[in-house]
CSV table of C-alpha atoms and ligand atoms in Angstrom, one decimal:
chain,number,residue,atom,x,y,z
M,1119,UNK,CA,-48.9,9.6,16.8
M,1120,UNK,CA,-48.3,11.7,19.9
M,1121,UNK,CA,-45.7,14.4,20.2
M,1122,UNK,CA,-43.3,13.2,22.8
M,1123,UNK,CA,-40.7,15.4,24.5
M,1124,UNK,CA,-37.8,12.9,23.8
M,1125,UNK,CA,-35.2,15.6,24.3
M,1126,UNK,CA,-36.3,16.7,27.7
M,1127,UNK,CA,-35.3,19.8,29.7
M,1128,UNK,CA,-33.7,20.4,33.1
M,1129,UNK,CA,-34.0,17.3,35.2
M,1130,UNK,CA,-35.0,15.3,32.1
M,1131,UNK,CA,-32.3,16.7,29.7
M,1132,UNK,CA,-29.6,14.8,27.9
M,1133,UNK,CA,-27.1,16.3,30.4
M,1134,UNK,CA,-28.9,14.7,33.3
M,1135,UNK,CA,-29.2,11.4,31.4
M,1136,UNK,CA,-25.5,11.5,30.7
M,1137,UNK,CA,-24.8,11.9,34.4
M,1138,UNK,CA,-26.8,8.8,35.2
M,1139,UNK,CA,-24.9,6.8,32.6
M,1140,UNK,CA,-21.6,8.0,34.1
M,1141,UNK,CA,-22.8,6.8,37.5
M,1142,UNK,CA,-23.7,3.3,36.1
M,1143,UNK,CA,-20.3,3.1,34.5
M,1144,UNK,CA,-18.7,3.9,37.9
M,1145,UNK,CA,-20.7,1.1,39.4
M,1146,UNK,CA,-19.0,-1.3,37.1
M,1147,UNK,CA,-20.9,-1.6,33.8
M,1148,UNK,CA,-18.4,-2.1,31.1
M,1149,UNK,CA,-20.3,-3.0,28.0
M,1150,UNK,CA,-20.0,0.0,25.6
M,1151,UNK,CA,-23.1,-1.0,23.7
M,1152,UNK,CA,-25.3,-1.0,26.8
M,1153,UNK,CA,-24.0,2.4,27.9
M,1154,UNK,CA,-24.5,3.8,24.4
M,1155,UNK,CA,-28.1,2.7,24.1
M,1156,UNK,CA,-29.0,3.7,27.7
M,1157,UNK,CA,-27.7,7.2,26.9
M,1158,UNK,CA,-30.3,7.4,24.2
M,1159,UNK,CA,-33.4,6.0,25.8
M,1160,UNK,CA,-35.5,8.8,27.4
M,1161,UNK,CA,-36.4,7.1,30.7
M,1162,UNK,CA,-38.5,10.1,31.7
M,1163,UNK,CA,-41.2,9.0,29.2
M,1164,UNK,CA,-41.6,5.6,30.7
M,1165,UNK,CA,-43.2,6.8,33.9
M,1166,UNK,CA,-45.9,9.2,35.2
M,1167,UNK,CA,-45.1,12.8,34.5
M,1168,UNK,CA,-45.3,13.6,38.2
M,1169,UNK,CA,-42.2,11.4,38.7
M,1170,UNK,CA,-40.3,12.5,35.6
M,1171,UNK,CA,-38.0,14.8,37.6
M,1172,UNK,CA,-36.6,11.7,39.4
M,1173,UNK,CA,-36.3,9.6,36.2
M,1174,UNK,CA,-32.5,9.9,36.0
M,1175,UNK,CA,-31.8,8.9,39.6
M,1176,UNK,CA,-30.4,5.4,40.0
M,1177,UNK,CA,-33.6,4.1,41.7
M,1178,UNK,CA,-36.6,2.0,40.8
M,1179,UNK,CA,-39.9,4.0,40.8
M,1180,UNK,CA,-43.6,3.1,40.9
M,1181,UNK,CA,-45.5,2.7,37.7
M,1182,UNK,CA,-48.9,1.9,39.2
M,1183,UNK,CA,-50.7,-1.5,39.7
M,1184,UNK,CA,-48.1,-2.3,42.5
M,1185,UNK,CA,-45.3,-2.5,39.9
M,1186,UNK,CA,-42.1,-0.6,39.4
M,1187,UNK,CA,-39.7,0.5,36.6
M,1188,UNK,CA,-36.4,-1.3,37.4
M,1189,UNK,CA,-33.3,0.6,38.8
M,1190,UNK,CA,-31.1,1.7,35.8
M,1191,UNK,CA,-28.0,0.0,37.2
M,1192,UNK,CA,-29.9,-3.3,37.3
M,1193,UNK,CA,-31.3,-2.8,33.8
M,1194,UNK,CA,-27.7,-2.2,32.6
M,1195,UNK,CA,-26.4,-5.2,34.5
M,1196,UNK,CA,-29.0,-7.7,33.3
M,1197,UNK,CA,-28.6,-6.4,29.7
M,1198,UNK,CA,-24.8,-6.8,30.0
M,1199,UNK,CA,-25.2,-10.4,31.3
M,1200,UNK,CA,-27.6,-11.2,28.4
M,1201,UNK,CA,-25.1,-9.9,25.8
M,1202,UNK,CA,-22.2,-11.8,27.3
M,1203,UNK,CA,-22.8,-15.0,25.3
M,1204,UNK,CA,-21.2,-15.4,21.9
M,1205,UNK,CA,-24.5,-16.2,20.1
M,1206,UNK,CA,-26.3,-13.6,18.0
M,1207,UNK,CA,-29.4,-12.1,19.6
M,1208,UNK,CA,-31.8,-12.2,16.7
M,1209,UNK,CA,-34.9,-13.4,18.5
M,1210,UNK,CA,-35.3,-12.4,22.2
M,1211,UNK,CA,-38.1,-12.7,24.8
M,1212,UNK,CA,-38.6,-10.5,27.8
M,1213,UNK,CA,-41.2,-11.5,30.5
M,1214,UNK,CA,-42.6,-8.5,32.5
M,1215,UNK,CA,-42.8,-5.5,30.1
M,1216,UNK,CA,-43.9,-3.1,32.9
M,1217,UNK,CA,-43.0,0.4,31.8
M,1218,UNK,CA,-41.2,-1.0,28.7
M,1219,UNK,CA,-38.0,0.8,29.6
M,1220,UNK,CA,-36.0,-2.4,29.7
M,1221,UNK,CA,-37.7,-3.5,26.5
M,1222,UNK,CA,-36.6,-0.2,24.8
M,1223,UNK,CA,-33.0,-0.7,25.9
M,1224,UNK,CA,-33.1,-4.3,24.5
M,1225,UNK,CA,-34.8,-3.1,21.4
M,1226,UNK,CA,-31.8,-1.0,20.6
M,1227,UNK,CA,-29.5,-4.0,20.9
M,1228,UNK,CA,-31.2,-7.1,19.5
M,1229,UNK,CA,-32.8,-7.7,16.1
M,1230,UNK,CA,-36.3,-8.7,17.3
M,1231,UNK,CA,-37.8,-8.6,20.8
M,1232,UNK,CA,-41.0,-10.1,22.1
M,1233,UNK,CA,-42.2,-8.9,25.5
M,1234,UNK,CA,-45.1,-10.1,27.5
M,1235,UNK,CA,-47.0,-8.3,30.3
M,1236,UNK,CA,-49.9,-9.7,32.3
M,1237,UNK,CA,-51.5,-6.5,33.5
M,1238,UNK,CA,-53.7,-5.1,30.7
M,1239,UNK,CA,-53.3,-1.3,31.3
M,1240,UNK,CA,-49.5,-1.6,31.6
M,1241,UNK,CA,-49.5,-3.7,28.4
M,1242,UNK,CA,-51.5,-1.0,26.5
M,1243,UNK,CA,-49.4,1.9,27.7
M,1244,UNK,CA,-46.2,0.1,26.9
M,1245,UNK,CA,-47.4,-0.9,23.4
M,1246,UNK,CA,-48.5,2.6,22.5
M,1247,UNK,CA,-45.4,4.3,23.9
M,1248,UNK,CA,-43.0,2.0,22.0
M,1249,UNK,CA,-45.0,2.6,18.9
M,1250,UNK,CA,-44.9,6.3,19.3
M,1251,UNK,CA,-41.1,6.2,19.9
M,1252,UNK,CA,-40.7,4.4,16.6
M,1253,UNK,CA,-39.7,0.9,17.8
M,1254,UNK,CA,-40.8,-1.5,15.1
M,1255,UNK,CA,-38.7,-4.5,16.2
M,1256,UNK,CA,-40.5,-4.8,19.6
M,1257,UNK,CA,-43.7,-6.9,19.8
M,1258,UNK,CA,-45.7,-6.4,23.0
M,1259,UNK,CA,-48.1,-9.2,24.0
M,1260,UNK,CA,-50.7,-9.3,26.8
M,1261,UNK,CA,-50.2,-12.7,28.4
M,1262,UNK,CA,-49.1,-14.7,31.4
M,1263,UNK,CA,-45.4,-15.1,30.9
M,1264,UNK,CA,-45.3,-18.3,33.0
M,1265,UNK,CA,-45.8,-19.9,29.6
M,1266,UNK,CA,-43.3,-17.7,27.8
M,1267,UNK,CA,-44.4,-16.8,24.3
M,1268,UNK,CA,-44.6,-20.1,22.4
M,1269,UNK,CA,-45.6,-18.6,19.0
M,1270,UNK,CA,-42.1,-17.2,18.4
M,1271,UNK,CA,-40.0,-19.7,20.3
M,1272,UNK,CA,-37.2,-20.8,20.5
M,1273,UNK,CA,-35.3,-17.7,21.6
M,1274,UNK,CA,-31.6,-16.9,21.5
M,1275,UNK,CA,-32.1,-15.3,24.9
M,1276,UNK,CA,-34.8,-14.6,27.5
M,1277,UNK,CA,-34.8,-11.9,30.2
M,1278,UNK,CA,-37.3,-12.1,33.1
M,1279,UNK,CA,-37.9,-8.8,35.0
M,1280,UNK,CA,-40.0,-10.2,37.9
M,1281,UNK,CA,-38.9,-12.8,40.5
M,1282,UNK,CA,-40.4,-16.3,40.6
M,1283,UNK,CA,-39.4,-18.5,43.5
M,1284,UNK,CA,-38.2,-21.1,41.0
M,1285,UNK,CA,-37.5,-20.9,37.3
M,1286,UNK,CA,-40.6,-21.8,35.2
M,1287,UNK,CA,-39.7,-24.9,33.2
M,1288,UNK,CA,-41.5,-23.6,30.1
M,1289,UNK,CA,-39.1,-20.7,29.9
M,1290,UNK,CA,-36.1,-23.0,29.7
M,1291,UNK,CA,-37.9,-25.1,27.1
M,1292,UNK,CA,-38.3,-22.0,24.9
M,1293,UNK,CA,-34.5,-21.3,24.9
M,1294,UNK,CA,-32.4,-22.5,21.9
M,1295,UNK,CA,-29.7,-24.9,22.8
M,1296,UNK,CA,-26.8,-22.6,23.8
M,1297,UNK,CA,-29.2,-19.8,24.6
M,1298,UNK,CA,-29.2,-17.9,27.9
M,1299,UNK,CA,-31.7,-16.6,30.3
M,1300,UNK,CA,-31.2,-13.8,32.9
M,1301,UNK,CA,-33.7,-14.1,35.7
M,1302,UNK,CA,-34.0,-12.9,39.4
M,1303,UNK,CA,-35.0,-15.9,41.5
M,1304,UNK,CA,-36.2,-16.0,45.1
M,1305,UNK,CA,-39.1,-15.4,47.5
M,1306,UNK,CA,-41.0,-12.2,47.8
M,1307,UNK,CA,-39.4,-10.0,50.6
M,1308,UNK,CA,-36.7,-12.7,50.8
M,1309,UNK,CA,-33.3,-13.1,49.3
M,1310,UNK,CA,-33.4,-12.9,45.5
M,1311,UNK,CA,-30.4,-13.6,43.3
M,1312,UNK,CA,-29.8,-12.8,39.7
M,1313,UNK,CA,-29.2,-16.0,37.8
M,1314,UNK,CA,-27.9,-16.7,34.3
M,1315,UNK,CA,-29.2,-20.0,32.9
M,1316,UNK,CA,-27.5,-21.5,29.9
M,1317,UNK,CA,-29.3,-24.3,28.1
M,1318,UNK,CA,-26.6,-26.8,27.1
M,1319,UNK,CA,-28.7,-29.5,25.5
M,1320,UNK,CA,-32.2,-30.7,25.3
M,1321,UNK,CA,-32.3,-31.8,28.9
M,1322,UNK,CA,-29.4,-30.0,30.5
M,1323,UNK,CA,-28.8,-26.5,31.7
M,1324,UNK,CA,-26.3,-24.8,34.0
M,1325,UNK,CA,-27.0,-21.9,36.4
M,1326,UNK,CA,-24.5,-19.1,37.4
M,1327,UNK,CA,-25.4,-17.0,40.4
M,1328,UNK,CA,-24.7,-13.3,40.4
M,1329,UNK,CA,-25.6,-10.4,42.7
M,1330,UNK,CA,-28.6,-10.2,45.0
M,1331,UNK,CA,-31.5,-8.1,43.8
M,1332,UNK,CA,-35.0,-6.9,44.7
M,1333,UNK,CA,-37.7,-7.4,42.2
M,1334,UNK,CA,-41.5,-7.5,42.3
M,1335,UNK,CA,-42.9,-11.1,42.4
M,1336,UNK,CA,-43.4,-13.0,39.2
M,1337,UNK,CA,-47.1,-13.9,39.3
M,1338,UNK,CA,-48.4,-17.1,37.9
M,1339,UNK,CA,-52.1,-16.4,37.7
M,1340,UNK,CA,-54.0,-14.6,34.9
M,1341,UNK,CA,-55.6,-11.2,35.7
M,1342,UNK,CA,-59.0,-10.5,34.4
T,1964,LIG,N1,-39.0,-4.6,32.7
T,1964,LIG,C1,-39.9,-3.7,33.5
T,1964,LIG,C2,-40.0,-4.1,34.9
T,1964,LIG,C3,-41.4,-4.0,35.4
T,1964,LIG,S1,-41.8,-4.8,37.0
T,1964,LIG,C4,-39.5,-2.2,33.3
T,1964,LIG,O1,-38.4,-2.0,32.8
T,1964,LIG,O2,-40.2,-1.4,33.8
T,1964,LIG,C5,-42.2,-6.4,36.5
T,1964,LIG,C6,-43.4,-6.6,35.5
T,1964,LIG,O3,-43.6,-8.0,35.4
T,1964,LIG,C7,-44.7,-6.0,36.1
T,1964,LIG,O4,-45.2,-5.1,35.2
T,1964,LIG,C8,-45.6,-7.3,36.3
T,1964,LIG,O5,-46.9,-7.1,36.0
T,1964,LIG,C9,-44.9,-8.2,35.3
T,1964,LIG,N2,-45.2,-9.7,35.6
T,1964,LIG,C10,-45.1,-10.3,36.8
T,1964,LIG,N3,-45.4,-11.6,36.6
T,1964,LIG,C11,-45.7,-11.8,35.3
T,1964,LIG,C12,-46.1,-12.9,34.5
T,1964,LIG,N4,-46.3,-14.1,35.0
T,1964,LIG,N5,-46.3,-12.7,33.2
T,1964,LIG,C13,-46.1,-11.5,32.6
T,1964,LIG,N6,-45.8,-10.4,33.3
T,1964,LIG,C14,-45.5,-10.5,34.6
């Protein structure tokens, strides 16, 4: 296992992290559990060291391969929306592991998390980092999330962190009845909106629209 500087210093210290959480709170995040967990996750370890001094700014940042680590406020907002349902979150799926920051936040709040990433080097880095940080309830998979992760379905909740132009049907099918999915939907460079999908019965779901967001596209082709 690697030695990781979880505590940080200066721009990566707990004080800097606390300031970011205060900012997110000011922006309207109310869920105390979300704020508590985000205070603990060392975001500076989820990106290249060269960018670590910016890790507690409320912005998305590049993580290579044309992908980004999501903006902290959006991570908080999507997590809050996921937790809003009454059902227990024992088995949850994330599509789009990326840096694994969102996965780590979810890992502190749900019993078991499966997360899938289609880009091999991102998958490997995420898997190793989560292991080294001691997360044993997060299972990282290298796969095209268009098909969700059938092996462990159905899920109490699903979070998608890349934007498809329409919701993949197989993801709805992997939700338990009563389960919810948080997903940004819309065209690349166009208007994307954060949606909450609630599966009400075998063949029915409802969709609630929330704020507009900017996400990298959800890709539906396997990389080699
Ligand atoms: N949750 C991430 C956000 C990363 S950006 C974080 O906290 O850092 C979105 C990620 O979704 C990228 O890594 C991208 O490769 C991945 N992605 C896009 N389409 C995908 C698909 N069909 N299946 C799996 N992963 C996908």
